Every structure is written in structure tokens, then in C-alpha cells.
Short mmCIF file of C-alpha atoms in Angstrom, two decimals:
data_model
loop_
_atom_site.label_atom_id
_atom_site.label_comp_id
_atom_site.label_asym_id
_atom_site.label_seq_id
_atom_site.Cartn_x
_atom_site.Cartn_y
_atom_site.Cartn_z
CA MET L 1 62.00 74.00 197.30
CA THR L 2 60.42 72.55 194.14
CA LYS L 3 62.54 72.69 191.01
CA ILE L 4 60.42 74.08 188.18
CA LYS L 5 63.00 74.97 185.51
CA HIS L 6 65.79 72.99 183.88
CA ARG L 7 69.32 74.19 184.62
CA THR L 8 69.71 75.36 180.99
CA TYR L 9 66.36 77.13 180.80
CA GLN L 10 67.29 80.65 181.87
CA GLU L 11 70.28 80.90 179.52
CA GLN L 12 68.23 79.64 176.59
CA ARG L 13 65.31 81.89 177.51
CA GLN L 14 67.44 84.97 176.87
CA ALA L 15 68.23 83.69 173.36
CA TYR L 16 64.55 82.88 172.74
CA ASP L 17 63.44 86.36 173.80
CA LYS L 18 66.05 87.96 171.54
CA ILE L 19 64.93 85.92 168.53
CA ARG L 20 61.25 86.69 169.20
CA ASP L 21 61.95 90.41 169.44
CA VAL L 22 63.98 90.53 166.23
CA ILE L 23 61.38 88.54 164.28
CA ALA L 24 58.63 90.81 165.68
CA GLY L 25 60.42 93.71 164.02
CA GLU L 26 61.37 97.35 164.34
CA ASP L 27 58.64 98.63 166.65
CA ARG L 28 59.28 96.06 169.36
CA LEU L 29 63.04 96.59 169.19
CA LYS L 30 62.72 100.36 169.47
CA ASN L 31 60.35 100.00 172.41
CA ALA L 32 62.98 97.83 174.15
CA GLY L 33 65.27 100.88 174.26
CA ALA L 34 68.86 100.38 175.38
CA ARG L 35 68.48 96.60 175.69
CA TYR L 36 69.39 96.16 172.02
CA LEU L 37 70.55 99.66 171.06
CA PRO L 38 72.85 101.06 173.77
CA GLU L 39 72.85 104.79 174.39
CA PRO L 40 76.10 106.37 173.09
CA GLU L 41 78.17 108.07 175.74
CA GLY L 42 77.46 111.79 176.13
CA MET L 43 74.00 111.77 174.52
CA THR L 44 71.12 113.52 176.22
CA THR L 45 67.79 111.73 176.63
CA ALA L 46 66.26 113.82 173.83
CA GLN L 47 69.18 113.04 171.52
CA TYR L 48 68.96 109.32 172.26
CA THR L 49 65.23 109.35 171.47
CA ARG L 50 66.01 110.99 168.11
CA TYR L 51 68.89 108.51 167.60
CA VAL L 52 66.54 105.53 168.06
CA GLN L 53 63.69 106.99 166.01
CA GLY L 54 66.01 107.84 163.12
CA SER L 55 67.44 104.31 162.87
CA SER L 56 66.15 101.80 160.32
CA PHE L 57 65.84 98.10 161.11
CA TYR L 58 66.35 95.74 158.17
CA ALA L 59 63.92 92.84 158.86
CA VAL L 60 66.10 90.11 157.40
CA ALA L 61 65.37 87.42 160.00
CA GLU L 62 61.60 87.69 159.66
CA ARG L 63 61.74 87.66 155.85
CA THR L 64 64.06 84.68 155.89
CA LEU L 65 61.79 82.71 158.21
CA ARG L 66 58.72 83.54 156.14
CA GLY L 67 60.52 82.50 152.97
CA MET L 68 61.72 79.19 154.41
CA VAL L 69 58.27 78.24 155.74
CA GLY L 70 56.73 79.23 152.41
CA ALA L 71 59.25 77.07 150.54
CA VAL L 72 58.04 74.01 152.45
CA THR L 73 54.29 74.71 152.35
CA ARG L 74 54.05 75.89 148.73
CA ASN L 75 53.02 72.31 147.87
CA ALA L 76 50.36 70.62 150.00
CA PRO L 77 51.65 67.64 152.02
CA VAL L 78 50.55 64.10 151.24
CA LEU L 79 48.09 63.19 154.00
CA GLU L 80 46.09 60.01 154.50
CA LEU L 81 44.23 59.38 157.75
CA PRO L 82 42.06 56.48 158.95
CA GLU L 83 38.36 57.26 159.16
CA ARG L 84 38.33 57.51 162.96
CA ILE L 85 40.80 60.42 163.00
CA ALA L 86 39.89 61.98 159.64
CA GLY L 87 38.47 64.95 161.54
CA MET L 88 41.99 65.90 162.66
CA ARG L 89 42.65 67.16 159.14
CA ASP L 90 40.44 70.19 159.86
CA ALA L 91 40.60 70.27 163.68
CA ALA L 92 43.89 68.85 164.89
CA THR L 93 44.76 71.09 167.84
CA PHE L 94 43.21 71.95 171.18
CA GLU L 95 42.28 75.37 169.73
CA GLY L 96 40.55 73.71 166.75
CA HIS L 97 43.20 74.60 164.16
CA SER L 98 43.73 72.43 161.10
CA LEU L 99 46.77 70.29 160.41
CA ASP L 100 47.93 72.86 157.86
CA VAL L 101 47.97 75.58 160.53
CA LEU L 102 49.72 73.24 162.98
CA LEU L 103 52.33 72.41 160.33
CA GLU L 104 53.15 76.07 159.66
CA SER L 105 53.42 76.81 163.38
CA ALA L 106 55.71 73.83 163.92
CA LEU L 107 57.97 74.78 161.01
CA ARG L 108 58.18 78.41 162.14
CA GLU L 109 59.10 77.45 165.72
CA VAL L 110 61.57 74.71 164.82
CA LEU L 111 63.36 76.77 162.17
CA SER L 112 63.69 79.87 164.35
CA LEU L 113 64.01 78.71 167.97
CA GLY L 114 64.80 75.05 167.31
CA ARG L 115 62.34 73.69 169.87
CA TYR L 116 58.63 72.82 169.87
CA ALA L 117 56.63 70.39 172.00
CA ILE L 118 53.51 68.61 170.76
CA LEU L 119 51.31 66.53 173.09
CA LEU L 120 48.50 64.13 172.19
CA ASP L 121 45.50 64.19 174.50
CA TYR L 122 41.75 63.70 174.79
CA PRO L 123 39.31 66.33 176.09
CA THR L 124 38.84 65.92 179.84
CA ASP L 125 35.08 66.25 179.46
CA GLY L 126 32.45 66.62 176.79
CA ALA L 127 34.15 64.26 174.32
CA ALA L 128 31.82 62.20 172.16
CA PRO L 129 32.37 58.41 172.09
CA GLY L 130 34.88 57.47 169.41
CA SER L 131 35.97 61.08 168.93
CA ALA L 132 39.48 61.83 167.74
CA PRO L 133 42.13 63.08 170.15
CA PHE L 134 43.74 66.49 169.73
CA ILE L 135 47.28 67.89 169.75
CA SER L 136 48.35 70.53 172.24
CA THR L 137 51.33 72.68 171.29
CA PHE L 138 53.96 74.37 173.45
CA ASP L 139 56.60 76.82 172.28
CA ALA L 140 60.21 76.74 173.45
CA GLU L 141 59.60 79.16 176.32
CA SER L 142 56.87 76.88 177.70
CA ILE L 143 59.11 73.80 177.95
CA LEU L 144 60.29 74.39 181.52
CA ASP L 145 61.87 71.12 182.69
CA TRP L 146 62.37 67.58 181.46
CA LYS L 147 64.12 64.32 182.16
CA GLU L 148 65.01 61.33 180.01
CA GLU L 149 65.90 57.99 181.57
CA LEU L 150 66.70 54.45 180.53
CA VAL L 151 63.50 52.40 180.88
CA GLY L 152 63.31 48.81 179.70
CA GLY L 153 66.52 49.12 177.74
CA ARG L 154 65.63 52.30 175.82
CA GLN L 155 65.79 56.02 176.47
CA LYS L 156 62.42 57.49 177.40
CA LEU L 157 61.00 60.85 178.33
CA THR L 158 59.96 60.24 181.96
CA TYR L 159 59.23 63.79 183.14
CA LEU L 160 58.04 66.93 181.37
CA ARG L 161 56.91 70.23 182.90
CA LEU L 162 55.14 72.67 180.59
CA HIS L 163 53.74 76.15 181.05
CA GLU L 164 50.03 75.99 180.24
CA THR L 165 48.05 79.06 179.21
CA ASN L 166 45.28 80.03 181.61
CA HIS L 167 43.77 83.43 180.84
CA ASP L 168 42.11 83.57 184.27
CA LEU L 169 45.57 83.81 185.85
CA GLU L 170 46.81 86.75 183.76
CA ASP L 171 48.29 89.61 185.81
CA THR L 172 48.00 87.59 189.04
CA GLY L 173 51.64 86.52 189.29
CA VAL L 174 50.50 82.89 189.20
CA GLU L 175 51.36 80.41 186.43
CA GLN L 176 49.70 77.12 185.55
CA HIS L 177 52.05 74.20 184.96
CA LEU L 178 51.25 70.88 183.32
CA VAL L 179 53.44 68.08 184.72
CA LEU L 180 53.65 64.76 182.86
CA THR L 181 55.37 61.81 184.50
CA LEU L 182 55.79 58.03 184.31
CA ASP L 183 54.99 56.63 187.80
CA PRO L 184 55.35 54.01 186.25
CA ALA L 185 52.20 54.67 184.20
CA TYR L 186 51.61 57.97 182.43
CA THR L 187 50.26 60.49 184.94
CA VAL L 188 49.09 64.07 184.45
CA LYS L 189 49.15 66.76 187.17
CA ARG L 190 48.42 70.47 187.15
CA TYR L 191 49.86 73.07 189.50
CA HIS L 192 49.45 76.74 190.21
CA VAL L 193 52.91 78.20 190.79
CA LYS L 194 53.64 81.59 192.31
CA SER L 195 57.22 82.79 191.86
CA GLN L 196 59.32 85.79 192.76
CA ARG L 197 62.59 87.01 191.33
CA ASN L 198 65.53 86.78 193.70
CA GLY L 199 68.66 88.05 191.97
CA PRO L 200 69.29 86.42 188.58
CA ASP L 201 67.25 83.32 189.48
CA ILE L 202 63.53 82.82 189.94
CA GLN L 203 62.72 81.10 193.22
CA THR L 204 59.45 79.27 193.74
CA VAL L 205 57.57 80.46 196.78
CA GLU L 206 54.42 78.40 196.41
CA GLU L 207 53.21 75.43 194.35
CA VAL L 208 49.68 74.10 194.76
CA GLN L 209 48.29 71.11 192.88
CA ILE L 210 44.99 71.74 191.10
CA GLY L 211 42.70 68.74 191.12
CA GLU L 212 43.74 65.14 191.49
CA ASP L 213 46.27 63.08 189.56
CA ILE L 214 44.97 61.97 186.16
CA THR L 215 46.00 58.57 184.80
CA PRO L 216 44.78 58.42 181.18
CA THR L 217 43.69 55.02 179.87
CA ILE L 218 42.99 53.64 176.42
CA ASP L 219 40.44 50.79 176.39
CA GLY L 220 40.85 50.60 180.14
CA SER L 221 44.62 50.18 180.06
CA PRO L 222 47.10 52.79 181.30
CA LEU L 223 49.84 54.20 179.08
CA PHE L 224 53.52 53.63 179.72
CA ASP L 225 54.87 56.35 177.45
CA ILE L 226 54.37 60.10 177.65
CA PRO L 227 52.52 60.91 174.37
CA ALA L 228 54.63 63.99 173.71
CA VAL L 229 57.38 64.84 171.23
CA ILE L 230 59.92 67.65 171.52
CA VAL L 231 60.92 68.57 167.98
CA SER L 232 64.25 70.18 167.09
CA PRO L 233 65.85 70.67 163.65
CA TYR L 234 68.15 67.70 164.28
CA ASN L 235 66.30 65.09 166.37
CA LEU L 236 63.27 64.33 168.54
CA LYS L 237 65.15 64.37 171.84
CA ALA L 238 64.53 66.61 174.84
CA ASP L 239 68.09 67.96 174.78
CA VAL L 240 68.38 71.69 174.06
CA GLU L 241 69.94 72.65 170.74
CA LYS L 242 71.35 76.02 169.76
CA PRO L 243 68.53 78.04 168.13
CA PRO L 244 69.11 77.98 164.34
CA PHE L 245 68.32 81.68 163.94
CA LEU L 246 70.52 82.92 166.79
CA ASP L 247 73.57 83.76 164.64
CA LEU L 248 71.44 85.48 162.00
CA VAL L 249 69.59 87.46 164.67
CA ASN L 250 72.87 88.61 166.27
CA VAL L 251 74.16 89.91 162.94
CA ASN L 252 70.75 91.47 162.21
CA LEU L 253 71.04 93.41 165.49
CA ALA L 254 74.62 94.43 164.67
CA HIS L 255 73.38 95.75 161.32
CA TRP L 256 70.73 97.80 163.14
CA ARG L 257 73.26 99.28 165.56
CA VAL L 258 75.53 100.36 162.70
CA SER L 259 72.53 101.77 160.82
CA ALA L 260 71.63 103.86 163.88
CA ASP L 261 75.15 105.38 163.89
CA TYR L 262 74.99 105.87 160.13
CA TYR L 263 71.68 107.72 160.10
CA TRP L 264 72.65 109.77 163.17
CA SER L 265 75.82 110.83 161.37
CA LEU L 266 73.76 111.81 158.33
CA TYR L 267 71.40 113.78 160.58
CA LEU L 268 74.30 115.71 162.08
CA THR L 269 76.30 116.33 158.91
CA SER L 270 74.04 116.20 155.86
CA GLN L 271 72.81 119.80 156.08
CA PRO L 272 75.39 122.58 155.43
CA THR L 273 75.64 125.03 158.34
CA PRO L 274 76.17 128.78 157.70
CA TRP L 275 78.83 130.70 159.60
CA VAL L 276 79.56 134.44 159.92
CA ALA L 277 82.69 136.05 161.39
CA GLY L 278 83.04 139.75 162.17
CA SER L 279 81.74 142.52 164.40
CA LEU L 280 78.09 141.53 164.66
CA ASN L 281 75.49 142.98 166.97
CA GLU L 282 71.78 142.44 167.53
CA LYS L 283 70.95 144.86 164.72
CA ASN L 284 73.01 143.35 161.88
CA MET L 285 73.00 139.71 162.98
CA PRO L 286 71.39 137.47 160.24
CA ARG L 287 67.99 136.11 161.26
CA GLN L 288 66.98 134.11 158.19
CA ILE L 289 68.66 132.04 155.51
CA GLY L 290 67.58 131.10 152.01
CA SER L 291 66.80 132.65 148.65
CA GLY L 292 64.41 135.18 150.21
CA ALA L 293 66.83 136.42 152.85
CA PHE L 294 69.21 139.37 152.38
CA TRP L 295 72.17 139.81 154.72
CA VAL L 296 73.80 143.19 155.36
CA LEU L 297 77.09 142.53 157.13
CA PRO L 298 79.50 145.07 158.58
CA GLN L 299 82.69 145.90 156.68
CA GLY L 300 85.31 143.18 157.03
CA ALA L 301 82.83 140.46 157.99
CA GLN L 302 83.06 137.04 156.33
CA ALA L 303 80.43 134.33 155.68
CA GLY L 304 80.53 130.74 154.49
CA MET L 305 79.03 127.25 154.78
CA LEU L 306 80.34 124.36 156.90
CA GLU L 307 80.03 121.00 155.13
CA PHE L 308 81.19 117.49 156.07
CA THR L 309 84.01 116.22 153.86
CA GLY L 310 85.50 113.26 155.81
CA ALA L 311 85.34 109.53 155.03
CA GLY L 312 83.70 108.35 158.28
CA ILE L 313 80.18 108.04 156.89
CA ALA L 314 81.43 106.09 153.85
CA ALA L 315 83.09 103.63 156.24
CA GLN L 316 79.80 103.13 158.06
CA LYS L 317 78.03 102.48 154.76
CA THR L 318 80.69 99.87 153.89
CA ALA L 319 80.15 98.23 157.28
CA LEU L 320 76.42 98.02 156.56
CA ASP L 321 77.10 96.35 153.21
CA ASP L 322 79.48 93.87 154.84
CA LEU L 323 76.89 92.95 157.48
CA THR L 324 74.24 92.49 154.80
CA ALA L 325 76.55 90.08 152.99
CA GLN L 326 77.25 88.28 156.27
CA MET L 327 73.52 87.83 156.86
CA ALA L 328 73.28 86.32 153.38
CA THR L 329 75.86 83.68 154.26
CA LEU L 330 73.94 82.86 157.45
CA GLY L 331 70.77 81.94 155.63
CA ALA L 332 69.17 85.07 154.22
CA ARG L 333 69.99 84.22 150.62
CA MET L 334 66.72 85.60 149.25
CA VAL L 335 67.59 89.07 150.61
CA TYR L 336 71.03 89.31 149.01
CA ASP L 337 71.27 89.41 145.24
CA GLY L 338 73.98 87.13 143.88
CA LYS L 339 77.25 85.83 145.28
CA GLY L 340 79.26 87.38 148.07
CA ARG L 341 81.79 90.05 147.22
CA ASN L 342 84.68 87.57 147.09
CA GLU L 343 82.59 84.41 146.71
CA THR L 344 83.13 81.95 143.88
CA THR L 345 80.27 80.15 142.18
CA ASP L 346 81.24 76.88 143.91
CA THR L 347 81.25 78.60 147.31
CA ALA L 348 77.83 80.09 146.62
CA ARG L 349 76.54 76.64 145.66
CA LEU L 350 77.89 75.13 148.89
CA ARG L 351 76.33 77.94 150.93
CA HIS L 352 72.99 77.34 149.24
CA ARG L 353 73.22 73.61 150.05
CA SER L 354 73.99 74.46 153.69
CA GLU L 355 70.85 76.58 153.92
CA LEU L 356 68.77 73.80 152.39
CA SER L 357 70.45 71.35 154.78
CA LEU L 358 68.92 73.13 157.79
CA LEU L 359 65.58 73.38 156.02
CA HIS L 360 65.72 69.73 154.98
CA SER L 361 66.58 68.44 158.44
CA SER L 362 63.89 70.62 160.05
CA VAL L 363 61.31 69.28 157.59
CA ASN L 364 62.40 65.72 158.39
CA MET L 365 61.97 66.23 162.13
CA VAL L 366 58.62 68.07 161.90
CA GLU L 367 57.33 65.34 159.60
CA ALA L 368 58.59 62.60 161.94
CA GLY L 369 57.13 64.26 165.06
CA LEU L 370 53.67 64.84 163.57
CA THR L 371 53.62 61.37 162.00
CA LYS L 372 54.40 59.81 165.38
CA LEU L 373 51.48 61.54 167.10
CA LEU L 374 49.05 60.93 164.22
CA ARG L 375 49.87 57.22 164.25
CA LEU L 376 49.46 57.15 168.00
CA ALA L 377 46.08 58.87 167.60
CA ALA L 378 45.05 56.21 165.08
CA GLU L 379 46.15 53.43 167.43
CA TRP L 380 44.21 54.98 170.31
CA THR L 381 40.97 55.18 168.35
CA ARG L 382 41.23 51.83 166.55
CA PRO L 383 44.14 49.47 167.28
CA GLY L 384 45.96 48.26 164.18
CA THR L 385 45.37 51.37 162.06
CA ALA L 386 48.60 53.23 162.83
CA ASP L 387 50.20 52.14 159.57
CA ASP L 388 47.28 53.64 157.64
CA VAL L 389 48.58 57.11 158.49
CA VAL L 390 50.59 58.76 155.72
CA PHE L 391 52.04 62.23 156.23
CA LYS L 392 54.72 63.40 153.80
CA LEU L 393 56.10 66.88 153.26
CA HIS L 394 57.61 67.90 149.94
CA ARG L 395 61.35 68.52 149.66
CA ASP L 396 61.30 70.52 146.42
CA PHE L 397 61.85 73.83 148.17
CA VAL L 398 62.78 75.81 145.06
CA THR L 399 60.25 76.56 142.32
CA ALA L 400 61.02 74.34 139.36
CA GLN L 401 58.58 75.62 136.73
CA MET L 402 59.49 74.04 133.40
CA ASP L 403 60.93 76.28 130.70
CA PRO L 404 58.75 76.39 127.52
CA ALA L 405 61.73 75.32 125.39
CA ILE L 406 62.19 72.19 127.53
CA LEU L 407 58.48 71.40 127.26
CA THR L 408 58.69 71.69 123.46
CA ALA L 409 61.73 69.39 123.39
CA LEU L 410 59.96 66.80 125.58
CA LEU L 411 56.90 66.90 123.37
CA LYS L 412 59.02 66.35 120.25
CA ALA L 413 60.86 63.47 121.92
CA TYR L 414 57.58 61.83 122.92
CA THR L 415 55.95 62.18 119.49
CA ALA L 416 59.13 60.82 117.87
CA GLY L 417 58.99 57.75 120.14
CA ALA L 418 62.24 58.62 121.92
CA ILE L 419 60.63 58.62 125.39
CA SER L 420 57.63 56.81 126.87
CA HIS L 421 54.36 58.39 127.93
CA ASP L 422 55.28 57.74 131.59
CA THR L 423 58.59 59.59 131.16
CA PHE L 424 56.77 62.48 129.53
CA LEU L 425 54.25 62.73 132.38
CA MET L 426 56.96 62.29 135.02
CA ASN L 427 58.83 65.30 133.59
CA LEU L 428 55.64 67.35 133.53
CA LYS L 429 55.19 66.51 137.20
CA LYS L 430 58.80 67.37 138.01
CA GLY L 431 58.41 70.67 136.14
CA GLU L 432 55.27 71.44 138.15
CA LEU L 433 52.99 71.44 135.11
CA MET L 434 50.74 68.88 136.82
CA ASP L 435 49.72 68.30 140.43
CA VAL L 436 52.82 67.09 142.27
CA ASN L 437 50.60 64.95 144.55
CA ARG L 438 48.87 63.16 141.68
CA ALA L 439 50.06 59.69 140.73
CA LEU L 440 50.88 59.00 137.07
CA ASP L 441 48.15 56.34 136.88
CA ASP L 442 45.60 58.88 138.12
CA GLU L 443 46.77 61.39 135.49
CA ARG L 444 46.35 58.79 132.74
CA ASP L 445 42.85 57.98 133.99
CA LEU L 446 41.93 61.66 133.89
CA ILE L 447 43.24 61.94 130.34
CA GLU L 448 41.15 58.96 129.23
CA GLU L 449 38.01 60.26 130.95
CA ASP L 450 38.30 63.83 129.63
CA ASP L 451 36.72 64.18 126.20
CA ASN L 452 38.18 67.69 125.84
CA VAL L 453 41.80 66.51 125.87
CA LEU L 454 43.28 66.98 122.41
CA PRO L 455 45.19 64.06 120.86
CA MET L 456 48.98 64.28 121.00
CA PRO L 457 50.55 65.62 117.77
CA GLY L 458 51.72 62.79 115.58
CA VAL L 459 49.74 60.21 117.57
CA ALA L 460 46.87 58.45 115.81
#
């Protein structure tokens, strides 16, 4: 029986599905029913439906991911491409998406699930001579199996099985797999795989190869490396890493479960309930309540209102606050205002550095993975041009807009001769008052060419 999934795949797939569902938000989680929000013992089906509908999901994970990706992409990357692959700037992927779109997708996948595969390839047909290659992307769920081996004294990816989207196979129970191997040259195969679930495992019942083996060549020569990179927040190896968002997602779900109990308790106890004791019959039994209702009770009857007075709901509210603070320490800093309840300034600073550490390492790996494929694309189209590729992401994740008082002080220092013109411009760039991608020499040239630029105060 053909092995189609790595031994760690199924365990990781459960974590991936959980992260996807939480990032997708409240509607998907509520539709999942008891999978994430167990039904309390003794509830009827109608009560459980009201219990789920009355809960409120706090979308911390999704906001955190959006904020982290935005922190990286708020400044455009530095990108220089040789002429032969310049078109990849606007059409880098198989779907025709630009490099900017590819970058955001890669950051989102690596930061949340910690795994993203990118593959360099040429169109199988219809490609114009000298055309640029394209990049195919595969999310964590699509990376089915892999193997790394020692080849020629270095560790290489020698086998990679990927799930490939084929809309013609939807709802047929058949999947299309892309299998990349070194035999010893780089070889591409495609299979249609029909599987059935047998207990906790999925057993393959049929695997049929589609078409013949493809051995890609560049200038007539085969390749001896698989042109694919599996990007994680920590390295470019095929090994599976713990998804970075898993801990945050688990606490986010715990917060939702407590919120469901909290709002159910409010539903049951927030409205005072009237009670009447005495000899009541159908004739004198109260039928309405409110300012427009008048009760005539028999002699000796008593009436009152039942109201909740215990501390249970307050304890649930405290638990919600504690979980919110815990999510803040796991990376959702922008959702929580200020330090933790018992957190010193130094601890808050260390926590902030830890969050940026994950962001920084993820940016490093995404940058390295995309740079590797772009340089390979340049080498494929014109040998010797790989070093002409420049792709740099910015690391200034926090807005550093210069304070007006600092700008005034810098201007005074420059006009007094205390700092050079280069130092003045460098500080303007650091304070984001000029294009962060513009070189100082280019800024000086623009100043000299622009007749509308006013002379500096105190400068002849």
C-alpha cells in the first residue's frame, strides 16, 4: 500500500484545522457545534442552541495575525530583479498574483501555521520563449509527505508529495497529488489518489499516475535539486515545527468557552422573576406583570421578586479578564491595553521583545525562501544573474513617526553646524519623514533638482 502521508501529518492536521477555524472567526466556530464548545450536561438541544448563539467569540487570534502581517508590509520591500524576470514583480505565482500578494500570503501562513511550501516551475505548455518561471504555493495542509537525505555531503530534499488543487475532482472523493523526487535528476509525477477512512487513519485504496514522468531541463540539462522551499518561522527545513499560533488559539478557545458560560448565566439570572404564595385559583392567578398590570390576591397571599445575589457570575468575569491577559502575553499585545495585572515594566518590555522575536525570525525565513527562488529563477533565465536579485523586507515593525519637538531640535542642530546634512537626512529617514527605501544620495539629488525647495534657515 502506497504511503501518501508523513507519520506526523495527521496529528499536525488537527492543529492546523483548529487554527484555521479560530482565525476564520465566530460563525465557523459556532457551526462546528460541540467540537469546540461542548454541550453542558443536562442541557436540552434547544437550550444548547441558545447557549451557543448567546456566546460571544473574541477574535484575538485573527486580529493579532492581521496586525503582525501589517507591521511587516507597512513599508514596501526593497526589490530589484534582472530584466528577464522583471515580470515576476506583477505576476509571480501560478495564479498570476504579484510578489506583494505572495509575500502577504507567505507571512500569514508562516506566522499562524508555521509552514508554507513554495515551488519554482515553468508552464507545461503555452510558455513564450524566454518567459519567466512562476511560483506555486502550498499551505501546510497540502504538504503531505517529505524526505531529506544526505546527497553529496549535504542534506537535500529528495522527496516531496503535495496536494494539488484540481477543481474537476471536487466532490469525487479523488485527490490530485504532485510528487517531486530526485532519481537522481529532478522528476515530476502526478497521481490521482482515492482514499477511504478506516478508523483513525486514512488508507489509500487506489493511486493512478496521470501522464508520464516529467524531467525538467534548463538549457537542455536536468536539475539535481528540487526547486522547492518549505518555510517555517525558524528555518527552511522540511521538519515540522509547532504552529506559532497554537497556544494563542487554545487560550482564545478557552476564553470563548468561559464567555459562553458567562452569558448563559446572565441569561438565566439577569431578569428578576416574580413569585406569589397563597391560595390561588384560575380566577385570581396573575396573568400579566408590569406597570399596566393590577393584581388582586386573596387574603394572606404574599408576592415578591427572585433576584440573583451570589458571586458566581463575578468569578466568571474575572476568569475572562485573566484569559484576556494571558492572550496578551502570548502575542496579542495590541488587544490588551498596558502591562499585565502584576507585570513590571521590564517584564512587559521582555514580552514585547519576545513577540517581535517571532515576527523577526518569520520575516527572516520568508525573505530567505523567496530570495532563494527568485535567484534560482534568474539563473534559469540567464545564467550569472542570480546575484542581481535583491529582496529585502523591513524590520521596523513599529511606527516610528518623528515627534515635532525632535524635528525642531534636529533642525536647530543642523543650522547651528552641530550635525551634518547626512545626519539630518538620516534622522528624517529613521523618523519616517522621508521614503525609507530612498538612499540619502537620491534625496540630495531631488533637493538639488527641485526649485520649490526652500533654503534651510540660517544657510546662505
